[in-house]
Amino acid sequence: MKLIKAAIKNFRLLYDVDITFDENATSVVGKNNSGKTSLSLIFNMFLNENNKKFPFEDFSLKSHDKFIATFEKYGEIKEENKEERIKEIQSEIPKIQLLLTLKYGPEDNWANIKPFFTNLEESDEITILCEYAPDSTEKFLKKLIDVNKNGTDEELIKNIETQYQSYYKINVRPYSKIEATENVRRADLNRLIQAKFIHAQRVLDDSNSESKSKLSKVFQQQFYNENEKDESKSGKLLEIIEQASSNIDSTLSVFFSSFIEYFSSFGYPGMGNEKVELKSQLAPEVLFKNNVKLFYNHDGAILPEKYNGLGYSNLIYIIAQIIGFYSEIGDFQNNLNLIFIEEPEAHMHPQMQSAFIKNINRFLSEVGLNAQVIITTHSPHILSDAMLQSIRYFAKTDNANSCTVKDLMDFNDKLTESETKEFLTQYLTLGKCDLFFADKAILFEGTVERILLPIFIEKTEKATDGNKLSEQYISSIEVGGAYISKFKELLEFLGLKALIITDIDSVEKQETGNRATYHKVMVAENDQLVTSNITLKNWIPGEENILQLLSKSDADKLSGSIRVAYQIKQNAENFKCGRSFEEAFLIDNHQYIFDNKDNLTSITYFLKECLNSDDVQAKSYDIQDFIDRNKKKTEFAFDLLNVNKDDWKVPTYIEEGLEWLSM
């Protein structure tokens, strides 16, 4: 049996979302506070029979308006249409819902599935509705009318919070669109679905306190699980414990005999025949609680648990919890088994994180546990091991009171170019997955931009007022200019605000016979010049002609939440515009370049020909060509870092782009 889909309504940020699940491991990702943890929590709330009610805070904030609307609608009911209106209100009043779609096969335990069959539908799927709703909507609303004296919306919400638990109940039933169904027992649900929740706050630490032996407790629980299944397995251990107790009793009797004799001098035991005896109380639970500790054998040296790194302790804890789950579920293995793991990356080094999903899947296969794993993570390293189609991206909506879930299985299926799919899969496999956790993104072409980007951001923040990019989580992606456009569909799918910093890359067409070639040229007032930049030609702004590109407005450089920044005219009088970052920098900072020409070692040789700053600006194309031909781009970037970096300014096109991104 497999979990195919979950539809959730009115639970925290999960106001109205649908989530599909991979048949092996689903990776749940997104920025902080985007609703990821709520996914495992709502499963836990409905699957744990001890949970009888939801806190009012678990209702989505957006549901408050629905509470108010249904209350007002109930107050307007007329007698002639009362029954019909009550039904409407019953369907509209906020309920916390978890609608599960499960796929089963002939190998599954049909006795456990039977309560969830409906009469009129034949398929290999069942749908189960778990719902926290009022038993009687009318009684609930009548009570609210009685207590809501002031009549304000704020007072109504307070009264709902006070009264709702007396009327709301958890119910589970098979769901059908075409027929009414009856509630089943929650025990029926628990027989069908087994779940293990390994939470993010795992109480592991490397304190020297001996009381912090958390892993030993895991092994203690495993002993109980195994003993409950097969007492014969623990028989030998119990036999040894009893023998040890007998030996200890004999030793204690001899050791304390003279001490006990002193009691008689105080009249004990009096007229009776009672005797004082010391008995050991050895039992497995006492043994594990105080006397059995976990140790590590390191090259023959026995080291206590506290000497093991937290990363390994965390991994062992997760594995032990899964093994314990395997022992607990026993005969229920033919049903649906779910394992929720929150932030498994805690304390793990990157290499261990990168192999986590692969190792978990292999481990489940080796122990024979048929389970689906749902992993919530903030780790690009863990995500690098995930299949693109197994990722579920959680993102807050604009009003921040709800979230959307973006299914990369849909994205993967809709990718039209196989090359793009292959490129993105390979790119993510290399561990470049922080796009899924970022507030915003910057894509750029070269090493120089990568080295100088933090300085660009710092300088732009000093020059402008507003939101600081340095205080936001920015994913910086270095990618060759020819490949930037391959991120188009992913960025649009995620809805992430992104800035693309690229070059105008002016070229001139030359024809020789039947053959046309393109050659790099400086940007000039020439209608025949075009760009070789694929992003500018085929994406934003979708223009090839250089003069047309230079005439584009800020709005033309925007597509949804994505903006492109490329070189613009710096000197309108003599039509000066850089072809690349280096040339744009030279034009904008010609005085700085001239003043520091003896210290800028990457271009000192060429600058000997410049008699003043105007010469630097006039020769900007030749200087950048010198940098390019002599492979001095990285050296040039380090020159700018090390030589009076406070004196130069960010090229205008980059500064404008960063200002837009910060808003």
XYZ file of C-alpha atoms in Angstrom, residues 60-586:
527
model
C -5.459 28.751 9.832
C -5.639 32.493 10.388
C -7.462 32.709 7.065
C -10.228 30.521 8.516
C -11.185 33.284 10.971
C -12.978 35.154 8.195
C -14.935 31.991 7.402
C -15.967 31.634 11.035
C -17.295 35.188 10.955
C -19.062 34.663 7.606
C -20.819 31.454 8.685
C -21.868 33.056 11.978
C -23.401 36.007 10.122
C -25.067 33.706 7.592
C -26.625 31.661 10.386
C -28.017 34.804 11.981
C -29.777 35.710 8.709
C -31.580 32.356 8.260
C -35.303 32.568 7.554
C -37.657 29.754 8.556
C -38.737 28.954 4.978
C -35.226 28.016 3.778
C -33.701 26.991 7.088
C -32.851 23.362 6.267
C -31.119 24.228 3.007
C -29.181 27.103 4.575
C -28.065 24.942 7.508
C -26.582 22.439 5.032
C -24.710 25.271 3.305
C -23.332 26.511 6.603
C -22.310 22.982 7.641
C -20.230 22.685 4.481
C -18.691 26.144 4.900
C -17.828 26.298 8.605
C -14.050 25.828 9.091
C -12.938 22.265 9.710
C -9.401 20.935 9.939
C -9.244 18.221 7.298
C -6.748 15.641 6.114
C -7.978 13.777 3.028
C -5.783 10.781 2.206
C -5.680 8.877 -1.071
C -4.123 5.410 -0.749
C -3.344 2.836 -3.412
C -3.548 -0.829 -2.457
C -2.753 -4.171 -4.056
C -3.629 -7.856 -3.659
C -0.764 -8.386 -1.219
C -2.237 -5.948 1.320
C -4.176 -6.906 4.445
C -7.751 -6.679 3.194
C -9.275 -7.066 6.647
C -7.718 -3.735 7.620
C -8.756 -2.064 4.366
C -12.374 -3.250 4.503
C -13.758 -0.487 6.806
C -12.704 2.104 4.222
C -14.344 0.607 1.165
C -17.343 2.425 -0.273
C -20.167 0.606 -1.990
C -20.349 2.345 -5.352
C -16.744 2.826 -6.371
C -14.450 0.186 -7.799
C -10.758 0.986 -8.096
C -7.409 0.184 -6.555
C -7.576 3.344 -4.426
C -9.344 4.304 -1.221
C -9.882 7.807 0.119
C -10.067 8.535 3.839
C -11.262 11.781 5.392
C -9.852 12.705 8.799
C -11.756 15.699 10.095
C -11.928 17.951 13.141
C -15.428 19.407 12.867
C -18.463 20.295 14.993
C -20.790 17.426 15.860
C -23.674 19.854 15.533
C -22.946 23.042 13.627
C -26.323 24.493 14.584
C -25.818 23.961 18.326
C -22.357 25.504 18.087
C -23.619 28.608 16.293
C -26.593 28.947 18.657
C -24.189 28.959 21.583
C -22.105 31.649 19.895
C -25.184 33.824 19.441
C -25.929 33.466 23.164
C -22.427 34.458 24.292
C -21.495 36.997 21.628
C -23.097 40.022 23.270
C -20.805 42.791 22.002
C -21.154 41.767 18.386
C -17.629 42.670 17.241
C -15.593 40.328 15.049
C -12.781 40.288 17.598
C -15.178 39.300 20.364
C -16.674 36.574 18.176
C -13.270 34.992 17.523
C -12.526 35.061 21.264
C -15.845 33.358 21.983
C -15.204 30.730 19.326
C -11.837 30.021 20.940
C -13.573 29.590 24.298
C -16.446 27.404 23.075
C -15.251 25.343 20.091
C -13.762 22.382 22.005
C -17.178 21.525 23.456
C -18.562 20.991 19.957
C -15.632 19.971 17.727
C -14.664 16.294 17.516
C -12.211 14.198 15.512
C -13.912 11.841 13.073
C -12.594 9.444 10.441
C -14.583 8.008 7.552
C -14.167 6.653 4.038
C -14.717 9.472 1.572
C -16.818 9.367 -1.562
C -18.027 12.146 -3.839
C -21.122 10.214 -4.843
C -22.444 8.671 -1.638
C -22.784 9.369 2.066
C -20.454 7.398 4.328
C -20.401 6.600 8.027
C -17.662 7.323 10.545
C -15.291 4.509 11.467
C -13.262 4.068 14.635
C -9.881 5.746 14.842
C -8.566 2.325 15.811
C -9.470 1.188 12.278
C -7.278 3.954 10.903
C -4.405 2.936 13.185
C -4.647 -0.663 12.019
C -4.369 0.525 8.445
C -1.708 3.226 8.778
C 1.384 2.939 10.945
C 3.524 6.050 11.350
C 6.805 6.933 13.043
C 7.692 10.548 13.771
C 11.372 11.348 14.309
C 11.270 14.982 15.315
C 13.884 17.669 14.779
C 14.462 18.276 18.497
C 16.265 15.041 19.245
C 17.684 15.339 22.762
C 21.231 14.366 21.911
C 24.205 16.268 23.203
C 27.865 15.696 23.864
C 27.766 16.770 27.492
C 30.101 14.984 29.877
C 27.148 14.213 32.140
C 26.536 10.494 32.392
C 22.807 11.235 32.561
C 22.897 12.224 28.917
C 23.079 8.678 27.588
C 20.216 9.012 25.144
C 21.152 6.249 22.740
C 21.252 3.665 25.515
C 17.562 4.395 26.143
C 16.847 3.616 22.508
C 18.391 0.168 22.938
C 16.389 -0.296 26.142
C 13.171 0.298 24.208
C 14.317 -2.100 21.507
C 14.767 -4.813 24.168
C 11.156 -4.330 25.285
C 9.923 -4.510 21.692
C 11.809 -7.726 20.969
C 10.779 -9.314 24.276
C 7.121 -8.537 23.638
C 7.292 -10.253 20.246
C 9.307 -13.293 21.349
C 10.014 -13.892 25.047
C 12.310 -16.800 24.215
C 14.862 -14.364 22.766
C 15.293 -12.725 26.184
C 15.173 -15.985 28.158
C 18.939 -16.406 28.292
C 19.414 -12.827 29.476
C 16.793 -13.246 32.219
C 18.415 -16.512 33.318
C 21.792 -14.796 33.667
C 20.209 -11.895 35.582
C 18.544 -14.329 38.050
C 21.829 -16.182 38.605
C 23.626 -12.884 39.153
C 20.946 -11.815 41.658
C 21.372 -15.057 43.623
C 25.160 -14.638 43.783
C 24.821 -11.018 44.881
C 22.295 -12.000 47.588
C 24.738 -14.551 49.078
C 27.558 -12.035 49.095
C 25.377 -9.333 50.653
C 24.256 -11.712 53.427
C 27.845 -12.484 54.437
C 29.076 -8.921 54.027
C 26.373 -7.338 56.248
C 25.850 -10.202 58.779
C 27.712 -8.553 61.670
C 26.077 -5.225 60.904
C 22.559 -6.740 61.048
C 23.345 -8.451 64.389
C 23.607 -5.009 66.017
C 19.865 -4.566 65.434
C 19.094 -7.104 68.208
C 20.632 -4.840 70.829
C 17.801 -2.392 70.120
C 15.099 -5.023 70.619
C 14.580 -5.886 66.969
C 12.830 -8.029 65.824
C 11.016 -8.201 69.183
C 8.569 -11.002 69.795
C 8.305 -12.028 66.165
C 10.559 -14.197 64.074
C 11.212 -11.602 61.338
C 14.717 -11.393 59.955
C 16.364 -8.639 57.973
C 17.667 -9.749 54.581
C 19.198 -7.768 51.718
C 18.074 -8.755 48.227
C 19.226 -7.382 44.892
C 16.446 -6.289 42.551
C 18.012 -6.883 39.167
C 15.624 -6.686 36.223
C 16.111 -5.775 32.556
C 14.531 -2.329 32.990
C 16.827 -1.549 35.954
C 19.775 -2.952 34.072
C 19.231 -0.738 31.029
C 18.261 2.315 33.036
C 21.323 2.558 35.218
C 23.913 -0.015 34.247
C 24.009 -0.693 30.501
C 25.665 2.052 28.501
C 26.586 2.362 24.850
C 30.307 2.279 24.042
C 32.378 2.544 20.861
C 35.312 0.334 20.007
C 37.914 2.542 18.350
C 41.053 0.603 17.400
C 40.675 -1.554 20.505
C 40.003 1.370 22.841
C 36.542 1.287 24.438
C 35.059 4.801 24.523
C 31.729 5.840 26.120
C 28.808 7.194 24.118
C 29.621 10.816 24.957
C 32.910 10.532 23.028
C 31.119 9.874 19.750
C 30.407 12.882 17.558
C 26.887 14.301 17.527
C 26.576 13.623 13.809
C 27.101 9.896 14.253
C 24.957 9.848 17.395
C 22.163 11.522 15.437
C 22.459 8.993 12.613
C 22.490 6.037 15.017
C 19.464 7.481 16.801
C 17.499 7.778 13.540
C 18.411 4.236 12.480
C 17.543 2.875 15.930
C 14.157 4.620 15.808
C 13.424 3.054 12.423
C 14.447 -0.400 13.668
C 12.229 0.130 16.706
C 9.357 1.062 14.402
C 9.978 -2.103 12.392
C 9.715 -4.130 15.595
C 6.588 -2.317 16.790
C 4.483 -2.737 13.670
C 4.832 -6.522 13.644
C 1.991 -8.068 11.689
C 0.866 -4.755 10.195
C 3.624 -4.596 7.578
C 1.256 -5.229 4.676
C -0.484 -1.919 5.325
C 0.731 1.648 4.943
C 3.917 2.458 6.861
C 5.050 6.083 7.030
C 8.269 7.455 8.508
C 8.491 11.226 9.028
C 12.034 12.487 9.655
C 12.532 16.158 10.472
C 15.881 17.770 9.691
C 18.045 14.633 9.683
C 21.044 16.800 8.794
C 21.521 17.958 12.414
C 25.225 17.743 13.326
C 26.065 15.668 10.220
C 28.970 16.655 8.000
C 28.106 17.385 4.323
C 29.289 14.018 2.963
C 27.079 12.150 5.440
C 24.141 14.383 4.518
C 24.641 13.840 0.792
C 24.265 10.075 1.098
C 21.403 10.123 3.604
C 18.403 9.476 1.328
C 20.221 6.799 -0.644
C 21.354 5.074 2.548
C 17.897 5.241 4.147
C 16.272 3.670 1.082
C 18.911 0.937 0.976
C 18.561 0.314 4.709
C 14.758 -0.050 4.474
C 15.218 -2.502 1.633
C 17.783 -4.546 3.567
C 15.616 -4.910 6.681
C 12.530 -5.580 4.583
C 10.514 -2.606 5.819
C 8.027 -1.476 3.181
C 7.686 2.182 4.147
C 7.452 5.607 2.602
C 9.791 8.206 4.060
C 8.894 11.891 4.260
C 11.970 13.996 4.986
C 11.776 17.644 6.003
C 15.120 19.316 5.427
C 17.002 22.597 5.121
C 20.064 20.868 3.715
C 21.139 21.347 0.082
C 23.430 18.350 0.612
C 20.554 16.019 1.487
C 18.545 17.404 -1.404
C 21.379 16.706 -3.836
C 20.693 12.991 -3.368
C 16.957 13.359 -4.024
C 15.270 12.811 -7.354
C 13.972 16.062 -8.845
C 10.450 14.658 -9.050
C 10.436 13.719 -5.339
C 10.845 17.319 -4.099
C 7.892 19.250 -2.659
C 8.543 22.980 -2.317
C 6.626 24.883 0.388
C 6.329 28.643 -0.083
C 4.372 31.274 1.816
C 1.745 33.203 -0.104
C 1.982 36.974 -0.404
C -0.228 37.617 2.640
C 1.944 35.195 4.710
C -1.114 33.562 6.338
C -0.996 30.479 4.134
C 1.364 28.567 1.910
C 1.404 26.831 -1.439
C 3.003 23.488 -2.200
C 4.785 23.188 -5.517
C 5.191 19.654 -6.762
C 8.383 19.144 -8.714
C 6.965 15.929 -10.114
C 4.574 18.164 -12.086
C 7.459 20.444 -13.000
C 9.562 17.500 -14.140
C 6.715 16.176 -16.300
C 6.112 19.575 -17.909
C 9.733 20.240 -18.864
C 9.674 20.366 -22.639
C 13.385 20.027 -23.358
C 15.171 16.854 -22.306
C 18.463 18.789 -22.245
C 17.051 21.221 -19.677
C 15.784 18.351 -17.525
C 19.168 16.640 -17.690
C 21.017 19.887 -16.926
C 18.886 20.748 -13.877
C 19.072 17.200 -12.525
C 22.852 17.204 -12.845
C 23.129 20.695 -11.388
C 21.086 19.753 -8.314
C 23.057 16.532 -7.908
C 26.196 18.628 -7.509
C 24.743 20.030 -4.289
C 23.637 23.386 -5.692
C 20.182 23.145 -4.137
C 20.012 26.215 -1.924
C 17.517 27.786 -4.345
C 14.853 25.811 -2.484
C 15.677 27.492 0.842
C 16.419 31.039 -0.314
C 14.425 34.253 -0.053
C 15.785 35.450 -3.388
C 18.345 34.454 -6.004
C 21.116 36.061 -8.021
C 22.366 34.323 -11.158
C 25.593 35.538 -12.701
C 28.082 34.416 -15.302
C 31.645 34.594 -14.134
C 34.308 34.303 -11.487
C 34.750 38.072 -11.209
C 31.097 38.602 -10.300
C 31.265 35.738 -7.774
C 34.305 37.211 -6.039
C 32.977 40.760 -5.982
C 29.266 40.134 -5.367
C 29.463 40.557 -1.554
C 31.193 43.913 -2.095
C 28.578 44.947 -4.668
C 25.833 44.219 -2.126
C 27.664 46.034 0.678
C 28.288 49.145 -1.439
C 24.728 49.231 -2.799
C 23.311 49.042 0.735
C 25.453 51.988 1.824
C 24.309 54.062 -1.143
C 20.574 53.403 -0.775
C 17.923 53.186 1.916
C 15.630 50.188 2.147
C 15.747 46.463 2.769
C 19.213 45.031 3.151
C 20.097 42.071 0.946
C 22.794 41.094 3.440
C 20.029 40.346 5.966
C 18.170 38.085 3.539
C 18.975 34.551 2.452
C 20.258 35.014 -1.103
C 21.101 32.031 -3.284
C 24.049 33.036 -5.470
C 24.384 30.866 -8.552
C 27.367 31.035 -10.857
C 26.455 29.610 -14.231
C 27.820 30.095 -17.734
C 25.929 32.620 -19.833
C 24.784 29.938 -22.267
C 23.092 28.027 -19.426
C 21.334 30.784 -17.480
C 18.225 30.409 -19.619
C 17.942 26.756 -18.554
C 16.877 28.030 -15.117
C 13.918 29.875 -16.655
C 11.282 27.216 -16.032
C 12.540 26.338 -12.531
C 12.646 29.964 -11.367
C 9.197 30.638 -12.792
C 7.820 27.456 -11.226
C 9.185 28.323 -7.777
C 8.031 31.934 -8.073
C 11.317 33.076 -6.557
C 12.362 36.698 -6.951
C 15.576 36.537 -8.963
C 18.121 38.856 -10.538
C 20.135 37.752 -13.557
C 23.408 39.640 -14.019
C 24.679 39.046 -17.534
C 26.630 40.684 -20.379
C 25.327 42.378 -23.503
C 27.934 40.458 -25.555
C 27.855 42.538 -28.748
C 28.880 40.757 -31.960
C 28.966 41.624 -35.647
C 27.889 39.325 -38.432
C 30.368 38.668 -41.224
C 29.540 36.642 -44.304
C 32.107 34.753 -46.358
C 30.467 33.040 -49.291
C 27.641 30.919 -47.899
C 29.079 30.989 -44.395
C 28.143 33.518 -41.722
C 30.303 34.065 -38.646
C 29.986 36.380 -35.664
C 32.882 38.303 -34.143
C 33.190 40.153 -30.850
C 33.091 43.923 -31.242
C 32.781 46.904 -28.938
C 29.318 48.300 -28.376
C 28.735 51.094 -30.875
C 25.937 53.105 -32.429
C 25.554 50.574 -35.194
C 22.200 49.065 -36.117
C 23.892 45.911 -37.440
C 25.248 44.815 -34.068
C 23.472 41.986 -32.269
C 23.929 40.117 -29.005
C 25.195 36.560 -28.718
C 23.600 36.254 -25.262
C 20.918 33.536 -25.334
C 19.174 34.900 -22.223
C 18.716 38.348 -23.776
C 17.685 36.946 -27.166
C 15.316 34.190 -26.116
C 14.081 35.147 -22.654
C 14.332 38.630 -21.131
C 13.828 41.046 -22.807
C 13.606 38.813 -25.902
C 15.622 41.119 -28.162
C 18.699 40.568 -30.327
C 19.533 44.011 -31.702
C 22.038 45.931 -29.551
C 20.473 49.365 -30.061
C 17.071 47.963 -29.154
C 18.520 46.353 -26.032
C 20.039 49.662 -24.963
C 16.690 51.408 -25.347
C 14.791 49.005 -23.101
C 13.111 50.391 -19.991
C 13.268 48.851 -16.512
C 9.835 47.325 -17.117
C 11.100 45.681 -20.317
C 13.814 43.953 -18.293
C 11.257 42.332 -16.016
C 9.372 39.064 -16.470
C 7.176 38.183 -13.502
C 9.448 38.047 -10.464
C 12.646 37.845 -12.546
C 14.735 40.800 -13.720
C 17.741 40.922 -15.989
C 20.617 43.393 -15.601
C 23.037 44.013 -18.461
C 25.337 46.846 -19.479
C 23.772 50.211 -20.296
C 25.059 53.433 -21.853
C 27.385 55.101 -19.381
C 28.317 58.132 -21.426
C 25.516 59.395 -23.648
C 27.715 62.018 -25.335
C 30.136 59.594 -26.943
C 27.919 56.497 -26.777
C 30.092 54.645 -24.289
C 28.777 51.276 -23.143
C 30.629 48.254 -21.847
C 30.441 44.892 -23.606
C 31.302 42.958 -20.439
C 31.480 43.516 -16.698
C 35.162 44.456 -16.896
C 34.570 47.130 -19.525
C 31.528 48.539 -17.718
C 33.624 48.763 -14.550
C 36.426 50.577 -16.412
